[in-house]
Amino acid sequence: MDNKKLNVPIMADLHAEGKKPEVLFWVGCAGSFDQRAQKITVAFCKILNELNINYAILGKEESCTGDPARRAGNEFAFQMKAQENIMVLNTYEVSRIVTTCPHCFNILKNEYPKIGMYDAQVMHHSQYLQQLIDDGQLKVDGGAFQGKTITYHDSCYLGRANEVYNAPRNVLKELDTNLAEMAENKSRGLCCGAGGAQMFKEDEKGDRRINSARTDQVLDTKANIVAANCPFCITMLQDGLKEREKQDVMVLDLSELIVQSNKL
């Protein structure tokens, strides 16, 4: 992400000026380094800039939360990364942290406070976008997707782990589209296959990949677009659609849908 081109404030710079932003945008590893997820980061920053939100990112001071290490069973590596991040976060004590990654959201909200992080409001960007819409700050021009059918994929860490089901769907309601739910949704939503550090290991024995099964459920809805809220889910769903030779079905994050709708 080219923060100079997007004019993304850096926390250390603001701190040196004696300023504190209202929102800390936690970018996450995927949003920082994965080419596909970087597009989500850029889209969310465009929304924040358009609305003149007082926010900042940690930049080089942000490190991996340690979530993949903990899920893979390496508690030592997790504790090292977590304490490093907690030290940085406790220095700045921003009242609200927003992230586009459900994995980061879950660990910042539920696990870091147990090992020393200060008390902060941690939000997933779908919740924050809904709040901006409800407050009248964000208005979505839904006409760009008129006549399209959208299905929504519940990520495990936002859905079952934290029971956030309505916020992303309420954001999607702002688009002039038809929402077609998959056979398994909300608390029964099927994992994309990346969770629990599965994204970073070889497949186990079996006759079908989980992302292939989820992709088939997507295709059953006849949707033109899959809306998602997690960079790992987006990767897995895109891979599944490629396997099924259905590249005409788009997989987009909520922030990307808003940016395209509002032509930002």
CSV table of C-alpha atoms in Angstrom, one decimal:
chain,number,residue,atom,x,y,z
A,1,MET,CA,0.0,0.0,0.0
A,2,ASP,CA,1.4,3.4,-1.0
A,3,ASN,CA,0.4,5.4,2.1
A,4,LYS,CA,1.8,8.7,0.6
A,5,LYS,CA,-0.5,8.5,-2.4
A,6,LEU,CA,-3.5,7.7,-0.2
A,7,ASN,CA,-2.4,10.1,2.5
A,8,VAL,CA,-2.6,7.6,5.3
A,9,PRO,CA,-1.5,9.0,8.6
A,10,ILE,CA,1.1,7.1,10.6
A,11,MET,CA,0.6,6.8,14.4
A,12,ALA,CA,4.2,7.7,15.4
A,13,ASP,CA,4.1,10.9,13.3
A,14,LEU,CA,0.8,12.0,15.0
A,15,HIS,CA,2.2,11.0,18.4
A,16,ALA,CA,5.3,13.2,17.8
A,17,GLU,CA,3.0,16.1,17.2
A,18,GLY,CA,1.0,15.5,20.4
A,19,LYS,CA,-2.0,14.2,18.4
A,20,LYS,CA,-4.2,11.1,19.0
A,21,PRO,CA,-6.5,9.8,16.2
A,22,GLU,CA,-10.0,8.6,17.0
A,23,VAL,CA,-9.4,5.3,15.2
A,24,LEU,CA,-6.4,3.0,14.8
A,25,PHE,CA,-6.7,1.0,11.6
A,26,TRP,CA,-5.0,-2.4,12.3
A,27,VAL,CA,-4.0,-3.5,8.8
A,28,GLY,CA,-2.9,-7.0,9.5
A,29,CYS,CA,-0.3,-9.2,7.6
A,30,ALA,CA,-2.6,-10.1,4.7
A,31,GLY,CA,-3.7,-6.5,4.3
A,32,SER,CA,-0.1,-5.4,4.3
A,33,PHE,CA,1.7,-8.0,2.2
A,34,ASP,CA,-0.8,-10.1,0.1
A,35,GLN,CA,-1.5,-8.4,-3.2
A,36,ARG,CA,-5.2,-9.3,-3.2
A,37,ALA,CA,-5.8,-8.2,0.4
A,38,GLN,CA,-3.9,-4.9,-0.2
A,39,LYS,CA,-6.8,-3.9,-2.4
A,40,ILE,CA,-9.1,-4.2,0.6
A,41,THR,CA,-6.8,-2.1,2.6
A,42,VAL,CA,-6.7,0.6,-0.1
A,43,ALA,CA,-10.5,0.5,-0.4
A,44,PHE,CA,-11.1,0.9,3.3
A,45,CYS,CA,-8.6,3.8,3.5
A,46,LYS,CA,-10.4,5.5,0.6
A,47,ILE,CA,-13.6,5.3,2.6
A,48,LEU,CA,-11.9,6.7,5.7
A,49,ASN,CA,-10.3,9.5,3.7
A,50,GLU,CA,-13.5,10.4,1.9
A,51,LEU,CA,-15.3,10.8,5.2
A,52,ASN,CA,-12.4,12.7,6.8
A,53,ILE,CA,-12.2,10.1,9.6
A,54,ASN,CA,-9.4,11.0,12.1
A,55,TYR,CA,-7.5,7.7,11.9
A,56,ALA,CA,-4.0,6.3,11.6
A,57,ILE,CA,-2.1,3.1,11.1
A,58,LEU,CA,0.9,1.8,13.0
A,59,GLY,CA,2.9,1.2,9.8
A,60,LYS,CA,6.3,-0.4,10.6
A,61,GLU,CA,5.4,-0.6,14.3
A,62,GLU,CA,2.6,-3.2,13.5
A,63,SER,CA,3.6,-6.8,13.6
A,64,CYS,CA,1.7,-10.1,13.1
A,65,THR,CA,-0.7,-10.7,16.0
A,66,GLY,CA,0.6,-14.2,16.4
A,67,ASP,CA,-2.8,-15.7,15.6
A,68,PRO,CA,-1.5,-18.3,13.1
A,69,ALA,CA,1.3,-19.4,15.5
A,70,ARG,CA,-1.2,-19.9,18.3
A,71,ARG,CA,-3.7,-21.8,16.1
A,72,ALA,CA,-0.8,-24.0,14.9
A,73,GLY,CA,0.2,-24.8,18.5
A,74,ASN,CA,3.3,-22.6,18.8
A,75,GLU,CA,2.3,-20.7,22.0
A,76,PHE,CA,5.9,-19.4,22.5
A,77,ALA,CA,5.9,-17.6,19.2
A,78,PHE,CA,2.4,-16.2,19.8
A,79,GLN,CA,3.4,-14.8,23.2
A,80,MET,CA,6.5,-13.1,21.7
A,81,LYS,CA,4.5,-11.4,19.0
A,82,ALA,CA,1.6,-10.6,21.2
A,83,GLN,CA,3.7,-8.9,23.9
A,84,GLU,CA,5.6,-6.9,21.2
A,85,ASN,CA,2.3,-5.6,19.8
A,86,ILE,CA,0.7,-5.0,23.2
A,87,MET,CA,3.7,-2.8,24.2
A,88,VAL,CA,3.1,-0.6,21.1
A,89,LEU,CA,-0.7,-0.5,21.6
A,90,ASN,CA,-0.4,0.4,25.3
A,91,THR,CA,1.9,3.3,24.3
A,92,TYR,CA,-0.7,4.9,22.1
A,93,GLU,CA,-4.0,3.9,23.9
A,94,VAL,CA,-6.3,4.8,21.0
A,95,SER,CA,-9.9,4.4,22.1
A,96,ARG,CA,-11.0,2.5,19.0
A,97,ILE,CA,-9.2,-0.2,16.9
A,98,VAL,CA,-10.7,-1.2,13.6
A,99,THR,CA,-9.5,-4.1,11.4
A,100,THR,CA,-10.5,-5.6,8.1
A,101,CYS,CA,-9.4,-9.1,9.3
A,102,PRO,CA,-11.6,-11.2,11.5
A,103,HIS,CA,-8.6,-13.2,12.8
A,104,CYS,CA,-7.0,-9.9,14.0
A,105,PHE,CA,-10.3,-8.7,15.3
A,106,ASN,CA,-10.9,-11.9,17.4
A,107,ILE,CA,-7.4,-11.9,18.9
A,108,LEU,CA,-7.3,-8.2,19.6
A,109,LYS,CA,-10.8,-8.2,21.1
A,110,ASN,CA,-10.8,-11.4,23.1
A,111,GLU,CA,-7.2,-12.6,23.7
A,112,TYR,CA,-4.9,-9.6,24.0
A,113,PRO,CA,-6.8,-8.0,26.9
A,114,LYS,CA,-6.2,-11.2,28.9
A,115,ILE,CA,-2.4,-10.8,28.6
A,116,GLY,CA,-2.0,-7.1,29.2
A,117,MET,CA,-3.5,-5.0,26.5
A,118,TYR,CA,-5.3,-1.8,27.6
A,119,ASP,CA,-9.1,-1.5,27.4
A,120,ALA,CA,-10.1,-0.5,23.9
A,121,GLN,CA,-13.1,-0.8,21.7
A,122,VAL,CA,-12.1,-3.3,19.0
A,123,MET,CA,-14.3,-3.4,15.9
A,124,HIS,CA,-14.4,-5.3,12.6
A,125,HIS,CA,-14.7,-3.0,9.7
A,126,SER,CA,-18.2,-4.4,8.8
A,127,GLN,CA,-19.4,-3.2,12.2
A,128,TYR,CA,-17.7,0.2,11.8
A,129,LEU,CA,-19.1,0.6,8.3
A,130,GLN,CA,-22.6,-0.1,9.6
A,131,GLN,CA,-22.1,2.4,12.4
A,132,LEU,CA,-21.0,5.1,9.8
A,133,ILE,CA,-24.1,4.3,7.8
A,134,ASP,CA,-26.4,4.4,10.8
A,135,ASP,CA,-24.9,7.8,11.9
A,136,GLY,CA,-25.5,9.2,8.5
A,137,GLN,CA,-21.8,9.8,7.8
A,138,LEU,CA,-21.6,7.2,5.0
A,139,LYS,CA,-24.1,7.1,2.2
A,140,VAL,CA,-23.9,4.3,-0.3
A,141,ASP,CA,-25.0,4.7,-3.9
A,142,GLY,CA,-26.2,1.2,-4.5
A,143,GLY,CA,-27.1,1.7,-8.2
A,144,ALA,CA,-23.7,0.4,-9.4
A,145,PHE,CA,-24.9,-3.2,-8.6
A,146,GLN,CA,-28.5,-2.8,-9.7
A,147,GLY,CA,-29.9,-6.1,-10.9
A,148,LYS,CA,-27.1,-8.2,-9.5
A,149,THR,CA,-27.5,-11.1,-7.0
A,150,ILE,CA,-25.1,-11.1,-4.1
A,151,THR,CA,-24.5,-14.0,-1.6
A,152,TYR,CA,-22.7,-13.4,1.6
A,153,HIS,CA,-20.0,-15.7,3.2
A,154,ASP,CA,-19.9,-15.7,7.0
A,155,SER,CA,-16.3,-16.0,8.1
A,156,CYS,CA,-15.7,-18.3,11.1
A,157,TYR,CA,-14.0,-15.7,13.4
A,158,LEU,CA,-16.5,-12.9,12.7
A,159,GLY,CA,-19.5,-15.3,12.7
A,160,ARG,CA,-19.5,-18.2,15.0
A,161,ALA,CA,-16.6,-17.0,17.2
A,162,ASN,CA,-18.0,-13.5,17.8
A,163,GLU,CA,-21.6,-13.8,16.6
A,164,VAL,CA,-21.5,-10.8,14.2
A,165,TYR,CA,-24.0,-11.7,11.6
A,166,ASN,CA,-26.2,-8.6,11.1
A,167,ALA,CA,-23.7,-5.8,10.6
A,168,PRO,CA,-22.3,-7.1,7.2
A,169,ARG,CA,-25.8,-7.9,6.0
A,170,ASN,CA,-27.0,-4.5,6.9
A,171,VAL,CA,-24.2,-2.9,4.9
A,172,LEU,CA,-25.2,-5.1,1.9
A,173,LYS,CA,-28.8,-3.9,2.2
A,174,GLU,CA,-27.6,-0.4,1.1
A,175,LEU,CA,-26.7,-1.9,-2.3
A,176,ASP,CA,-29.5,-2.1,-4.9
A,177,THR,CA,-29.1,-5.9,-5.1
A,178,ASN,CA,-30.8,-9.2,-4.3
A,179,LEU,CA,-29.2,-11.0,-1.3
A,180,ALA,CA,-29.3,-14.8,-1.8
A,181,GLU,CA,-28.3,-16.7,1.3
A,182,MET,CA,-26.3,-19.9,0.9
A,183,ALA,CA,-27.8,-23.2,2.2
A,184,GLU,CA,-25.5,-23.0,5.2
A,185,ASN,CA,-25.2,-19.5,6.7
A,186,LYS,CA,-24.8,-17.5,9.9
A,187,SER,CA,-24.2,-20.0,12.8
A,188,ARG,CA,-24.2,-22.9,10.4
A,189,GLY,CA,-21.9,-21.2,7.9
A,190,LEU,CA,-19.3,-23.5,6.3
A,191,CYS,CA,-15.6,-22.6,6.9
A,192,CYS,CA,-13.7,-21.5,3.8
A,193,GLY,CA,-10.9,-24.0,4.7
A,194,ALA,CA,-8.2,-21.5,5.8
A,195,GLY,CA,-8.9,-21.2,9.5
A,196,GLY,CA,-6.8,-22.8,12.3
A,197,ALA,CA,-3.6,-22.2,10.3
A,198,GLN,CA,-4.9,-24.6,7.6
A,199,MET,CA,-4.0,-21.9,5.0
A,200,PHE,CA,-0.3,-22.5,5.6
A,201,LYS,CA,-0.1,-26.3,5.6
A,202,GLU,CA,-0.5,-29.1,3.2
A,203,ASP,CA,-3.9,-30.7,2.7
A,204,GLU,CA,-4.9,-33.6,4.8
A,205,LYS,CA,-6.2,-36.8,3.3
A,206,GLY,CA,-9.7,-36.6,1.9
A,207,ASP,CA,-11.7,-36.6,-1.3
A,208,ARG,CA,-12.8,-32.9,-1.3
A,209,ARG,CA,-11.5,-29.6,-0.2
A,210,ILE,CA,-13.6,-27.5,2.1
A,211,ASN,CA,-13.3,-24.4,-0.2
A,212,SER,CA,-14.6,-26.5,-3.1
A,213,ALA,CA,-17.7,-27.5,-1.0
A,214,ARG,CA,-18.3,-23.9,-0.1
A,215,THR,CA,-17.8,-22.8,-3.7
A,216,ASP,CA,-20.5,-25.2,-4.8
A,217,GLN,CA,-22.9,-23.6,-2.2
A,218,VAL,CA,-22.0,-20.2,-3.7
A,219,LEU,CA,-22.8,-21.4,-7.2
A,220,ASP,CA,-26.1,-22.9,-6.1
A,221,THR,CA,-27.3,-19.3,-5.3
A,222,LYS,CA,-26.7,-18.2,-8.9
A,223,ALA,CA,-25.0,-15.1,-7.4
A,224,ASN,CA,-22.9,-12.8,-9.5
A,225,ILE,CA,-21.0,-11.6,-6.5
A,226,VAL,CA,-19.8,-13.2,-3.3
A,227,ALA,CA,-19.4,-10.6,-0.5
A,228,ALA,CA,-16.9,-11.5,2.2
A,229,ASN,CA,-15.2,-9.9,5.2
A,230,CYS,CA,-11.9,-11.8,5.5
A,231,PRO,CA,-8.8,-11.8,3.3
A,232,PHE,CA,-8.3,-15.5,3.9
A,233,CYS,CA,-11.9,-16.3,2.9
A,234,ILE,CA,-11.5,-14.2,-0.2
A,235,THR,CA,-8.4,-16.2,-1.3
A,236,MET,CA,-10.0,-19.6,-0.7
A,237,LEU,CA,-13.3,-18.6,-2.4
A,238,GLN,CA,-11.4,-17.3,-5.4
A,239,ASP,CA,-9.4,-20.5,-5.6
A,240,GLY,CA,-12.6,-22.5,-5.5
A,241,LEU,CA,-14.2,-20.5,-8.3
A,242,LYS,CA,-11.1,-20.9,-10.4
A,243,GLU,CA,-11.2,-24.7,-9.8
A,244,ARG,CA,-14.8,-24.6,-11.0
A,245,GLU,CA,-13.9,-22.3,-14.0
A,246,LYS,CA,-16.3,-19.6,-12.7
A,247,GLN,CA,-14.1,-16.6,-12.8
A,248,ASP,CA,-17.1,-14.5,-13.9
A,249,VAL,CA,-18.3,-14.6,-10.3
A,250,MET,CA,-16.6,-11.8,-8.4
A,251,VAL,CA,-15.4,-12.1,-4.7
A,252,LEU,CA,-15.4,-8.7,-3.1
A,253,ASP,CA,-14.9,-7.3,0.4
A,254,LEU,CA,-17.6,-5.0,1.8
A,255,SER,CA,-15.3,-2.0,1.5
A,256,GLU,CA,-14.6,-2.8,-2.1
A,257,LEU,CA,-18.3,-2.9,-2.9
A,258,ILE,CA,-18.8,0.5,-1.3
A,259,VAL,CA,-15.9,2.0,-3.1
A,260,GLN,CA,-17.2,0.7,-6.5
A,261,SER,CA,-20.7,1.9,-5.6
A,262,ASN,CA,-19.6,5.4,-4.7
A,263,LYS,CA,-16.9,5.5,-7.4
A,264,LEU,CA,-14.2,6.6,-4.9
